[in-house]
């Protein structure tokens, strides 16, 4: 039985009355009760075989606690900002014509929202070279990301890497679009190809559902790591 306990204002997970540990042997603890309950739910859903690769919230907490690659706040933000010039929404095709139109109709409104919301300049390209991103855009996005706590930054990077789009992840966290819409927009070209040429149905469906769960986990992790009830001052990166 998985239970939630408290220790020094942190929330811990007890598995059969034993404290859950991270891969590096640290006591597993989180700064928010909602996050602790969600992690406990992930463990309660496991049976004879523990499928850790489906336990995305647990994995994100382990990463934030152990920080196995020794990333600083600046490292996390820099990795996320890399997608400012490789963002899925910024790379367009000129052919086939119907796909090019679909990209414009579906992706342009999100880019326009980002321009207004963050007062940035960001353009799309149909060439092989990445679009030029002004330093002012980097600086504004950097300041925005740095306004989040350390744990939330791990969630931002995780969601951005899965969507291959910083803009889409920002839109999800800002509640401009939901997770389902973000996943659909991130897979626009793949969905077009499968509609045109067909797909292996079960694999295609599983792939989409897995992406949904990863992005949803990232968004929830950010929300719960940023709530006022979180122990924000203690939830910092350790080396």
mmCIF file with all atom_site columns, C-alpha atoms in Angstrom, residues 1-4 13-16 36-48 50 55 58:
data_model
loop_
_atom_site.group_PDB
_atom_site.id
_atom_site.type_symbol
_atom_site.label_atom_id
_atom_site.label_alt_id
_atom_site.label_comp_id
_atom_site.label_asym_id
_atom_site.label_entity_id
_atom_site.label_seq_id
_atom_site.pdbx_PDB_ins_code
_atom_site.Cartn_x
_atom_site.Cartn_y
_atom_site.Cartn_z
_atom_site.occupancy
_atom_site.B_iso_or_equiv
_atom_site.pdbx_formal_charge
_atom_site.auth_seq_id
_atom_site.auth_comp_id
_atom_site.auth_asym_id
_atom_site.auth_atom_id
_atom_site.pdbx_PDB_model_num
ATOM 1  C CA . UNK A 1 1  ? 0.000  0.000  0.000   1.00 0.00 ? 1  UNK A CA 1
ATOM 2  C CA . UNK A 1 2  ? 1.361  3.403  -0.976  1.00 0.00 ? 2  UNK A CA 1
ATOM 3  C CA . UNK A 1 3  ? 0.845  6.253  1.484   1.00 0.00 ? 3  UNK A CA 1
ATOM 4  C CA . UNK A 1 4  ? 1.820  9.919  1.710   1.00 0.00 ? 4  UNK A CA 1
ATOM 5  C CA . UNK A 1 13 ? 5.878  8.351  -0.272  1.00 0.00 ? 13 UNK A CA 1
ATOM 6  C CA . UNK A 1 14 ? 5.822  5.203  1.849   1.00 0.00 ? 14 UNK A CA 1
ATOM 7  C CA . UNK A 1 15 ? 5.731  1.848  0.060   1.00 0.00 ? 15 UNK A CA 1
ATOM 8  C CA . UNK A 1 16 ? 4.565  -0.857 2.465   1.00 0.00 ? 16 UNK A CA 1
ATOM 9  C CA . UNK A 1 36 ? 2.778  13.490 -3.697  1.00 0.00 ? 36 UNK A CA 1
ATOM 10 C CA . UNK A 1 37 ? -0.739 12.077 -4.092  1.00 0.00 ? 37 UNK A CA 1
ATOM 11 C CA . UNK A 1 38 ? -0.304 11.883 -7.878  1.00 0.00 ? 38 UNK A CA 1
ATOM 12 C CA . UNK A 1 39 ? 2.967  9.980  -7.481  1.00 0.00 ? 39 UNK A CA 1
ATOM 13 C CA . UNK A 1 40 ? 1.330  7.639  -4.951  1.00 0.00 ? 40 UNK A CA 1
ATOM 14 C CA . UNK A 1 41 ? -1.421 7.012  -7.504  1.00 0.00 ? 41 UNK A CA 1
ATOM 15 C CA . UNK A 1 42 ? 1.181  6.065  -10.133 1.00 0.00 ? 42 UNK A CA 1
ATOM 16 C CA . UNK A 1 43 ? 2.617  3.494  -7.711  1.00 0.00 ? 43 UNK A CA 1
ATOM 17 C CA . UNK A 1 44 ? -0.830 2.198  -6.726  1.00 0.00 ? 44 UNK A CA 1
ATOM 18 C CA . UNK A 1 45 ? -1.506 1.464  -10.391 1.00 0.00 ? 45 UNK A CA 1
ATOM 19 C CA . UNK A 1 46 ? 1.488  -0.896 -10.562 1.00 0.00 ? 46 UNK A CA 1
ATOM 20 C CA . UNK A 1 47 ? 0.937  -4.601 -10.062 1.00 0.00 ? 47 UNK A CA 1
ATOM 21 C CA . UNK A 1 48 ? 3.306  -7.556 -10.393 1.00 0.00 ? 48 UNK A CA 1
ATOM 22 C CA . UNK A 1 50 ? 6.552  -2.090 -12.015 1.00 0.00 ? 50 UNK A CA 1
ATOM 23 C CA . UNK A 1 55 ? 5.480  6.653  -14.364 1.00 0.00 ? 55 UNK A CA 1
ATOM 24 C CA . UNK A 1 58 ? 7.807  9.765  -10.526 1.00 0.00 ? 58 UNK A CA 1
#
